Coordinates of C-alpha atoms in Angstrom, one line a residue:
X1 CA -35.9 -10.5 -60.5
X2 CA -32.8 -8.6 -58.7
X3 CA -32.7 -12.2 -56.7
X4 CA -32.5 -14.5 -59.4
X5 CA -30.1 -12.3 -61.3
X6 CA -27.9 -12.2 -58.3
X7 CA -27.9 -16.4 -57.7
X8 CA -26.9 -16.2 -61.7
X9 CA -23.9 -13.6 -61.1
X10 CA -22.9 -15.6 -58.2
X11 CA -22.9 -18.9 -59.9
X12 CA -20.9 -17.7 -63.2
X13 CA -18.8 -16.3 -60.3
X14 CA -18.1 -19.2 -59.0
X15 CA -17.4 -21.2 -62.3
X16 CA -14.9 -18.4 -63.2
X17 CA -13.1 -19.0 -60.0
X18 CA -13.4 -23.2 -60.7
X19 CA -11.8 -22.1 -64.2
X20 CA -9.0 -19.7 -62.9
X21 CA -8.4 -23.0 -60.0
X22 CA -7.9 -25.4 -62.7
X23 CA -6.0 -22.7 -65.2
X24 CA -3.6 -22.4 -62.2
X25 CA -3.8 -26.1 -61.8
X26 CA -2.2 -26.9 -65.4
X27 CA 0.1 -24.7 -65.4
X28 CA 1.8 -26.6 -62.1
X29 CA 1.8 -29.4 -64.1
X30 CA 3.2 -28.3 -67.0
X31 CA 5.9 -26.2 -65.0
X32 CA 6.6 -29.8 -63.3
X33 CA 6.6 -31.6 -66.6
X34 CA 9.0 -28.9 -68.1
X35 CA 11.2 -29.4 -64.9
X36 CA 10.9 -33.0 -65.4
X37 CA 12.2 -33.3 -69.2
X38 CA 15.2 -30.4 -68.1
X39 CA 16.1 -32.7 -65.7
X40 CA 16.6 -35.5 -68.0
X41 CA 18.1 -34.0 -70.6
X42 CA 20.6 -32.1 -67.8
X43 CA 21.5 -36.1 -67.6
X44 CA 22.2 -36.8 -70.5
X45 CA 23.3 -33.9 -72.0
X46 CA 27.3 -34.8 -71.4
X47 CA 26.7 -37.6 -73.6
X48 CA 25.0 -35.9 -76.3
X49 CA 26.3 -32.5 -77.1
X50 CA 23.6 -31.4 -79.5
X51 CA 21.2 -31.1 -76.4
X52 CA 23.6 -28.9 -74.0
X53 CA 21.7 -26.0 -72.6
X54 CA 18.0 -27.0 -74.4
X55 CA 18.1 -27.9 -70.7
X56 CA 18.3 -24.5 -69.4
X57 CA 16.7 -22.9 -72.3
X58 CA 13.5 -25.4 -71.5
X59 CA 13.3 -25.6 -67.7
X60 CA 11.9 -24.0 -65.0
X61 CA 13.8 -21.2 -62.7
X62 CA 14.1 -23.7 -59.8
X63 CA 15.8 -26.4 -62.0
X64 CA 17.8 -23.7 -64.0
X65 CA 19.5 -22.7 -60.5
X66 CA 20.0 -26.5 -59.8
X67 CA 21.9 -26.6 -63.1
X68 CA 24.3 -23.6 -62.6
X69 CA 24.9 -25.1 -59.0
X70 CA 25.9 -28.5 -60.4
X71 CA 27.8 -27.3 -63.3
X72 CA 29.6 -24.8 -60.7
X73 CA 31.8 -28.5 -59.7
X74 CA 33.0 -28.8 -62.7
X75 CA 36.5 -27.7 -64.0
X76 CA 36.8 -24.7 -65.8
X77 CA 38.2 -26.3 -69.0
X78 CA 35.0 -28.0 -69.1
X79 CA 32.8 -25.4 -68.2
X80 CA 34.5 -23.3 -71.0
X81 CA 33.6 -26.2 -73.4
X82 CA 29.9 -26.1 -73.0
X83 CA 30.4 -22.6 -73.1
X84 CA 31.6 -23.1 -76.6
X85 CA 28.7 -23.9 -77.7
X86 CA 26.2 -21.2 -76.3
X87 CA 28.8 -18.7 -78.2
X88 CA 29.4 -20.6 -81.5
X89 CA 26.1 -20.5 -83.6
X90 CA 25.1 -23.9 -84.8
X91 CA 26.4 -25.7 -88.1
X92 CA 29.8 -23.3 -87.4
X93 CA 33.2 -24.7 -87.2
X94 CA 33.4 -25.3 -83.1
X95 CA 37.1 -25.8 -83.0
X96 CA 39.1 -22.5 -81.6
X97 CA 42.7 -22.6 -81.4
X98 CA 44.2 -22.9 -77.6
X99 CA 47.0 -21.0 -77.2
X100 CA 49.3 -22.4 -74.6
X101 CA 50.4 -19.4 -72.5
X102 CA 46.8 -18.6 -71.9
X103 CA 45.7 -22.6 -71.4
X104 CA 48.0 -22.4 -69.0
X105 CA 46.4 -19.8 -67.1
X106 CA 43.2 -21.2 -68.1
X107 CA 43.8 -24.5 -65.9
X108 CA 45.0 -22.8 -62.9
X109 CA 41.8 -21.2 -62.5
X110 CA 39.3 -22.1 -60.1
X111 CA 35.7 -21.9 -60.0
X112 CA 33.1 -21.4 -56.8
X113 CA 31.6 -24.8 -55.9
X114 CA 28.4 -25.9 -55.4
X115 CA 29.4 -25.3 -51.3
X116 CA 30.0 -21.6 -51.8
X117 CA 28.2 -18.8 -50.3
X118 CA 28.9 -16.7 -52.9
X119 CA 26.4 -15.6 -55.5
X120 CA 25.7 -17.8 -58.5
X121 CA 26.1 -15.6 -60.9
X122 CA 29.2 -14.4 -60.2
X123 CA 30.4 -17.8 -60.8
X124 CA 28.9 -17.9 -64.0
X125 CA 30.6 -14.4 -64.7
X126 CA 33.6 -15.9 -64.1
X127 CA 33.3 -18.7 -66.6
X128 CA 32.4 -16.5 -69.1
X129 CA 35.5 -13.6 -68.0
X130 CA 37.9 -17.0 -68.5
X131 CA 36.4 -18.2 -71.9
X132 CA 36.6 -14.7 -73.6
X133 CA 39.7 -13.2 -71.9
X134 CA 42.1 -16.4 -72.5
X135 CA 40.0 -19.4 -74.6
X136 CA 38.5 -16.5 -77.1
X137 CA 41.7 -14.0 -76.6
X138 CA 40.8 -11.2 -79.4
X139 CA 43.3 -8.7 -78.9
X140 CA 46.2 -7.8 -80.8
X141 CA 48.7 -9.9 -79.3
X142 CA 46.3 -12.7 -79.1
X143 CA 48.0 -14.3 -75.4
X144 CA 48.9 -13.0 -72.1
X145 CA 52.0 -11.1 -71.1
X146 CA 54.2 -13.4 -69.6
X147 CA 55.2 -11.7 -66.8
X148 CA 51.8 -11.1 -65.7
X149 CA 51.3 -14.8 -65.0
X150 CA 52.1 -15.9 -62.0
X151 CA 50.0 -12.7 -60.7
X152 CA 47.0 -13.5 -62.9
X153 CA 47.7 -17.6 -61.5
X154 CA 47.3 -16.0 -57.5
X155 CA 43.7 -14.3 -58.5
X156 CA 42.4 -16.7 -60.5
X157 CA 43.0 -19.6 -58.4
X158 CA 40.6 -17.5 -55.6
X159 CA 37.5 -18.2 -56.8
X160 CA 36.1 -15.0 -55.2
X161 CA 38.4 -13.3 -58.1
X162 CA 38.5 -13.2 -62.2
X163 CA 41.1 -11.3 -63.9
X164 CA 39.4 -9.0 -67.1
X165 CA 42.6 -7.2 -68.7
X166 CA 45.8 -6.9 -67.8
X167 CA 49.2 -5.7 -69.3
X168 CA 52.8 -6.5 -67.6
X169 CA 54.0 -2.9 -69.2
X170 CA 55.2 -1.7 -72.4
X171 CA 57.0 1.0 -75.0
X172 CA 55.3 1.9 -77.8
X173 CA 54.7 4.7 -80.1
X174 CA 51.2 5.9 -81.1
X175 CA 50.3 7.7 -84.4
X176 CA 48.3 10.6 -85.0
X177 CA 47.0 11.9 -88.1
X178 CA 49.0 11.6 -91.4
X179 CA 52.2 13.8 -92.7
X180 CA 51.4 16.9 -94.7
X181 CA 47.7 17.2 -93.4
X182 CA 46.6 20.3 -91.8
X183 CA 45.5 19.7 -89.0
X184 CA 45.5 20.3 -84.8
X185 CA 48.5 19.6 -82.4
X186 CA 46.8 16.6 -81.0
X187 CA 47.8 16.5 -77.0
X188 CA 47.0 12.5 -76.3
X189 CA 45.1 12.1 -73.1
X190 CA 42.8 9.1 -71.8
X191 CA 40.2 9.9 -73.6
X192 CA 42.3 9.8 -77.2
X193 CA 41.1 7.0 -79.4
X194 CA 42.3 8.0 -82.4
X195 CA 45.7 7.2 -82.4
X196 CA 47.4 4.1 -84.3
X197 CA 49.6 1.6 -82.2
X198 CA 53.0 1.2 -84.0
X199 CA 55.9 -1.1 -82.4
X200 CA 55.0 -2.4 -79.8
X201 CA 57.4 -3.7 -77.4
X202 CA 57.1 -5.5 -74.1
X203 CA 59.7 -6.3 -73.4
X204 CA 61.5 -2.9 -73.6
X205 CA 64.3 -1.6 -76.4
X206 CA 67.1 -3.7 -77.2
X207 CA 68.8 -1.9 -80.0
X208 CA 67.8 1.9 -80.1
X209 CA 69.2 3.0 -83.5
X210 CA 66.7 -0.1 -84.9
X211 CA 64.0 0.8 -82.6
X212 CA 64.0 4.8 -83.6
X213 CA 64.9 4.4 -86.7
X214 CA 61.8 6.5 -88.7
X215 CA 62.5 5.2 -92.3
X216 CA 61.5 1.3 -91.4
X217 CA 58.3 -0.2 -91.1
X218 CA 55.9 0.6 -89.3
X219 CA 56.9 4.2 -88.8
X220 CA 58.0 5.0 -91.9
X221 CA 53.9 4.7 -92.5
X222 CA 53.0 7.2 -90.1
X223 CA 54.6 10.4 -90.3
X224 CA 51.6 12.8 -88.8
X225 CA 52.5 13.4 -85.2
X226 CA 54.4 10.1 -83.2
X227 CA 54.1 10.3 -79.5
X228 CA 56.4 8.1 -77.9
X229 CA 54.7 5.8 -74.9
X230 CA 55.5 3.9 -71.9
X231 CA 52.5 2.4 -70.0
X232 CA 53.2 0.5 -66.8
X233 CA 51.4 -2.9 -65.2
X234 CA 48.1 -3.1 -65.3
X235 CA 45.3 -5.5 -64.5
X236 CA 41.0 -5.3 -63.8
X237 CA 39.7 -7.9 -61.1
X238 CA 36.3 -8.8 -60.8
X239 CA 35.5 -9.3 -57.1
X240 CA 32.5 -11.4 -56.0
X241 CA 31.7 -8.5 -52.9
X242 CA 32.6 -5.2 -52.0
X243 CA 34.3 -7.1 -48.7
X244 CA 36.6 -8.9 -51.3
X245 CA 37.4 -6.0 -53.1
X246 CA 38.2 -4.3 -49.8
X247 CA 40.3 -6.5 -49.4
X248 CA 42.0 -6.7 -52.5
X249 CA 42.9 -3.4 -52.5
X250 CA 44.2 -3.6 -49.5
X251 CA 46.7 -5.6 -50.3
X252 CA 47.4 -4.3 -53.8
X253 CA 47.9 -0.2 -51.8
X254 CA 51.0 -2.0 -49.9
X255 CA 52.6 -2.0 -53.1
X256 CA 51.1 0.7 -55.2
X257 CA 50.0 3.1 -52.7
X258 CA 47.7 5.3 -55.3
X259 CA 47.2 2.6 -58.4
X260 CA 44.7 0.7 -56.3
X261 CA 40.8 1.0 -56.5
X262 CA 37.7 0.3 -56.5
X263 CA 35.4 1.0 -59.6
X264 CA 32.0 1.5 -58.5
X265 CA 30.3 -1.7 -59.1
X266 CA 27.6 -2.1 -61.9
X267 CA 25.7 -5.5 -60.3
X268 CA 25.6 -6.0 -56.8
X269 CA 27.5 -9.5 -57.6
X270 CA 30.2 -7.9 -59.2
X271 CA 32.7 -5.0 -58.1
X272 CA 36.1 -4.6 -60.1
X273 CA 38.7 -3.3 -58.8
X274 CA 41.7 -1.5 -61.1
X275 CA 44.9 -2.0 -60.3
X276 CA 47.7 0.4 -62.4
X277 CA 51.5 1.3 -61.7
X278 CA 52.9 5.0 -62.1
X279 CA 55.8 4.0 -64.3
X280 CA 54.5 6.1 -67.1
X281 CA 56.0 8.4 -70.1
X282 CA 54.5 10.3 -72.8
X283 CA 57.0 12.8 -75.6
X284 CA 56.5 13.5 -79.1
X285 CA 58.6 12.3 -81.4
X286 CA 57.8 13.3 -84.3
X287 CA 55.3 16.1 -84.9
X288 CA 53.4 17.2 -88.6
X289 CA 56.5 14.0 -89.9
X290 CA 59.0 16.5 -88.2
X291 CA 61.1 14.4 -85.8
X292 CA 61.6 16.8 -82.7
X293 CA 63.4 14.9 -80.3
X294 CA 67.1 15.5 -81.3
X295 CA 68.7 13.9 -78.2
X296 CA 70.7 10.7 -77.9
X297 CA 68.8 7.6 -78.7
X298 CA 70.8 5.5 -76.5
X299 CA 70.0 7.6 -73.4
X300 CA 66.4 7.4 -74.0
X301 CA 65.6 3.9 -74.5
X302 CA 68.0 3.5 -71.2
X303 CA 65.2 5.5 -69.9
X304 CA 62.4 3.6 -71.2
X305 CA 64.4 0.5 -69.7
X306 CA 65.2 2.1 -66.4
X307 CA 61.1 2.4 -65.9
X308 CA 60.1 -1.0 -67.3
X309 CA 62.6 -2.6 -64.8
X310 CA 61.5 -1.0 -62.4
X311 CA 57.9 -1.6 -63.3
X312 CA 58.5 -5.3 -63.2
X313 CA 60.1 -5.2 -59.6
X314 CA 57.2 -3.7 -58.7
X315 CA 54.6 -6.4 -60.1
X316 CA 57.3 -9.2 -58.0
X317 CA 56.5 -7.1 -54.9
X318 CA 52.7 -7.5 -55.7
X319 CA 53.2 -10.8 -55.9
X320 CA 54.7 -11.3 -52.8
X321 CA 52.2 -9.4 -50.8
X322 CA 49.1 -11.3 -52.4
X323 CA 50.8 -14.7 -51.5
X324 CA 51.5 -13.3 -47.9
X325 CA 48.5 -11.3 -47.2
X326 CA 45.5 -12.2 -49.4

């Protein structure tokens, strides 16, 4: 009895094993087959643009990585193209506006190649850094400083590099609150989002009485508490390694000896690295729609001039040193 009900354990044993053999089997085939049809669509997919990325939404991890390997030759105004259309939900309008200060930047970027030791997906980062920073631009301003060009050009062109934000400098005054509330001195700090940006200049303050002048737009709308701002160069680098962003720093600290560092890194493909001028100034101006600076205007936007200049020789010395040293 205990024999024959061994022999039958043994044998549905077996046929389980035969099963989970053949299971295993299929799926091979399938993975293959799956592989097979990503690879032909991969193909043909530059001359069909409904199919780009069913390929890498369809095929197996190995042929995925082959993809992002072969796309990595391409340029990046093509690589921003395709994508276009992983970002743009289908039967949506795919044309976007190109502005032309940021195309240009655009096209002096460079990407890793297929040849490069570096990690795939930072190459991939970078693509996708490029199309929202510059082919999607979303902030206010909607383009690049100019002056920040030719130092966004020398990173970008590295394809261990991406530029994320940056700002050549600027004057500006930020609102707080509204005139004739009650309400708390507000002290603005980093951590202040409240505040409303009003007159914006980057390029500093050609006519002071104009520039002051509290009774045109947009001040005349925000009479709460008006701080007066000057915020210096600034720009966020995504580095492909820690050694990269070594030695980015490096180079950055021969020019701003404390405004250069490294942010600890969230990926282990990825470490930014923050780069900031001290040319800084913060005053009220106004305070409760009380306008408490009673100096001379002229003097103080030859101030806010004095450290914009200066901010901007600065940001020619980078320059400079990432040409000669980098």
């Amino acid at each position: 009895m205990l024999h024959a009900s061994l022999i039958k354990h043994n044998t549905l044993s077996s046929l389980g094993r035969a099963h989970a053999s053949l299971f295993r089997s299929i799926l091979r085939i399938a993975g293959v087959c799956l592989g097979a049809i990503s690879l032909n669509i991969f193909l043909n997919e530059h001359r069909q643009t409904g199919l780009r990325h069913l390929s890498y939404a369809v095929g197996t991890p190995y042929f995925r990585r082959m993809r992002c390997g072969s796309l990595a030759q391409m340029s990046a105004q093509s690589q921003l193209g395709i994508a276009t259309d992983i970002a743009v939900p289908p039967g949506m309008d795919q044309s976007l506006a190109q502005n032309g200060i940021n195309m240009r930047v655009l096209n002096a970027a460079r990407l890793p190649t297929h040849n490069s030791t570096m990690n795939p997906l930072f190459a991939k980062h970078k693509v996708q850094v490029l199309d929202r920073t510059l082919r999607r631009d979303k902030s206010p301003k909607g383009f690049v400083d100019v002056r920040a060009i030719n130092i966004l050009d020398e990173l970008n062109r590295r394809e261990e590099f991406v530029t994320t934000s940056s700002c050549s400098g600027r004057v500006f005054f930020m609102a707080y609150g509204e005139a004739g509330q009650e309400q708390e001195l507000v002290v603005p700090d980093i951590k202040s989002k409240t505040g409303r940006w009003r007159r914006v200049s980057h390029d500093g303050i050609s006519d002071p009485d104009n520039y002051f002048n509290l009774d045109t737009e947009p001040l005349c709308e925000a009479r709460g508490n008006l701080w007066l701002k000057v915020q210096p160069f600034s720009v966020d680098v995504a580095c492909a390694s820690m050694v990269d962003a070594h030695r980015l720093v490096a180079v950055a600290r021969q020019v701003y000896q404390r405004g250069a560092s490294i942010i600890v890194p969230e990926r282990e493909w990825r470490t930014v690295v923050s780069v900031e001028g001290p040319e800084r100034l913060e005053m009220p101006f106004t305070l409760c729609g009380q306008q408490v600076y009673s100096g001379s205007l002229h003097a103080l936007a030859s101030l806010v001039n004095a450290k914009l200049a200066k901010n901007w020789a600065r940001m020619d010395r980078l320059l400079e040193a990432m040409r000669r040293s980098l």
